[in-house]
């Protein structure tokens, strides 16, 4: 079974997080990290981006 797609939001990603995501993506496991501003938090556009990406992944699996 392939690894699931991952969407992660965090206001404090480290370089290790980014390396993990890049390595995961290189191996063909879709990964999206987004880092909202800590003083603002999640915004509607973050959720819209997440939903759009999830829909793309679902469409790709359906083919």
Coordinates of N, CA and C in Angstrom, one line a residue:
X1 N 0.8 -1.2 0.0 CA 0.0 0.0 0.0 C 0.9 1.2 0.0
X2 N 0.6 2.2 -0.9 CA 1.4 3.4 -1.0 C 1.2 4.3 0.3
X3 N 2.2 5.1 0.6 CA 2.1 6.0 1.7 C 1.0 7.0 1.3
X4 N 0.2 7.5 2.3 CA -0.8 8.5 2.0 C -0.3 9.8 1.8
X5 N -1.0 10.6 1.1 CA -0.7 12.0 0.9 C -0.7 12.7 2.2
X6 N 0.1 13.8 2.4 CA 0.2 14.5 3.7 C 0.1 16.0 3.4
X7 N -0.8 16.7 4.1 CA -0.9 18.1 4.2 C -0.7 18.5 5.6
X8 N 0.3 19.4 5.8 CA 0.6 19.8 7.2 C 0.8 21.3 7.3
X9 N 0.1 21.8 8.3 CA 0.2 23.3 8.6 C 0.9 23.4 9.9
X10 N 1.9 24.3 10.0 CA 2.6 24.6 11.2 C 3.2 26.0 11.2
X11 N 3.1 26.7 12.2 CA 3.8 28.0 12.2 C 5.2 28.0 12.6
X12 N 5.8 26.8 12.7 CA 7.2 26.6 13.2 C 7.9 25.5 12.6
X13 N 7.8 25.3 11.2 CA 8.5 24.3 10.6 C 10.0 24.5 10.7
X14 N 10.8 23.4 10.8 CA 12.2 23.5 10.8 C 12.8 23.0 9.5
X15 N 14.1 23.2 9.3 CA 14.7 22.6 8.1 C 14.6 21.1 8.0
X16 N 14.6 20.4 9.2 CA 14.3 19.0 9.2 C 13.0 18.6 8.6
X17 N 12.0 19.4 9.0 CA 10.6 19.2 8.4 C 10.6 19.3 6.9
X18 N 11.3 20.4 6.4 CA 11.3 20.6 5.0 C 12.1 19.5 4.3
X19 N 13.2 19.0 4.9 CA 14.0 17.9 4.3 C 13.1 16.7 4.2
X20 N 12.4 16.4 5.3 CA 11.5 15.2 5.3 C 10.5 15.3 4.2
X21 N 9.9 16.5 4.1 CA 8.8 16.6 3.0 C 9.5 16.5 1.6
X22 N 10.6 17.1 1.4 CA 11.3 17.0 0.1 C 11.6 15.5 -0.2
X23 N 12.2 14.8 0.8 CA 12.6 13.4 0.5 C 11.3 12.6 0.3
X24 N 10.3 12.8 1.0 CA 9.0 12.1 0.8 C 8.5 12.3 -0.6
X25 N 8.5 13.6 -1.0 CA 8.0 13.9 -2.3 C 8.8 13.3 -3.4
X26 N 10.2 13.3 -3.2 CA 11.1 12.7 -4.2 C 10.8 11.2 -4.4
X27 N 10.3 10.6 -3.3 CA 10.0 9.1 -3.3 C 8.6 8.9 -3.9
X28 N 7.9 10.0 -4.3 CA 6.6 9.8 -4.9 C 5.4 9.9 -4.0
X29 N 5.7 10.3 -2.7 CA 4.6 10.5 -1.8 C 4.3 11.9 -1.6
X30 N 3.1 12.3 -2.2 CA 2.7 13.7 -2.2 C 2.7 14.3 -0.8
X31 N 3.3 15.5 -0.7 CA 3.4 16.2 0.6 C 3.3 17.7 0.3
X32 N 2.5 18.3 1.2 CA 2.3 19.8 1.1 C 2.5 20.3 2.5
X33 N 3.5 21.2 2.7 CA 3.6 21.9 3.9 C 3.3 23.4 3.7
X34 N 2.6 23.9 4.6 CA 2.4 25.4 4.6 C 2.5 26.0 5.9
X35 N 3.1 27.2 6.0 CA 3.4 27.8 7.3 C 2.7 29.1 7.4
X36 N 1.6 29.1 8.1 CA 0.9 30.4 8.3 C 1.7 31.3 9.3
X37 N 1.5 32.5 9.2 CA 2.1 33.5 10.2 C 1.6 33.2 11.5
X38 N 2.4 33.0 12.5 CA 2.0 32.7 13.9 C 1.0 33.7 14.5
X39 N 1.2 34.9 14.2 CA 0.3 35.9 14.8 C -1.0 36.1 14.1
X40 N -1.2 35.4 12.9 CA -2.4 35.4 12.1 C -3.1 34.1 12.2
X41 N -2.4 33.0 12.1 CA -3.0 31.7 12.1 C -3.5 31.2 10.7
X42 N -4.3 30.1 10.7 CA -4.9 29.6 9.5 C -5.9 30.6 8.9
X43 N -5.8 30.8 7.6 CA -6.7 31.7 6.9 C -7.5 30.9 5.9
X44 N -8.6 31.5 5.4 CA -9.4 30.7 4.4 C -8.6 30.3 3.2
X45 N -7.6 31.1 2.8 CA -6.9 30.7 1.6 C -6.0 29.4 1.9
X46 N -5.6 29.2 3.1 CA -4.8 28.0 3.5 C -5.8 26.8 3.3
X47 N -7.0 26.9 3.8 CA -7.9 25.8 3.7 C -8.3 25.6 2.3
X48 N -8.5 26.6 1.5 CA -8.8 26.5 0.1 C -7.7 25.8 -0.7
X49 N -6.5 26.1 -0.4 CA -5.3 25.5 -1.0 C -5.3 24.0 -0.6
X50 N -5.5 23.7 0.6 CA -5.5 22.3 1.1 C -6.6 21.5 0.4
X51 N -7.8 22.1 0.3 CA -8.9 21.4 -0.3 C -8.6 21.1 -1.8
X52 N -8.1 22.1 -2.5 CA -7.7 22.0 -3.9 C -6.7 20.9 -4.1
X53 N -5.7 20.9 -3.3 CA -4.6 19.9 -3.4 C -5.2 18.5 -3.2
X54 N -6.0 18.4 -2.1 CA -6.6 17.1 -1.8 C -7.5 16.6 -3.0
X55 N -8.2 17.5 -3.6 CA -9.0 17.1 -4.7 C -8.2 16.7 -5.9
X56 N -7.0 17.3 -6.1 CA -6.1 16.9 -7.2 C -5.6 15.5 -6.9
X57 N -5.2 15.3 -5.7 CA -4.7 13.9 -5.4 C -5.8 12.9 -5.5
X58 N -7.0 13.2 -5.1 CA -8.1 12.2 -5.3 C -8.4 12.0 -6.8
X59 N -8.3 13.0 -7.6 CA -8.6 12.8 -9.0 C -7.5 12.0 -9.7
X60 N -6.3 12.2 -9.2 CA -5.1 11.4 -9.8 C -5.3 9.9 -9.4
X61 N -5.7 9.6 -8.2 CA -5.9 8.2 -7.8 C -7.0 7.6 -8.5
X62 N -8.1 8.3 -8.9 CA -9.2 7.8 -9.6 C -8.9 7.4 -11.0
X63 N -7.9 7.8 -11.6 CA -7.5 7.6 -13.0 C -6.9 6.2 -13.1

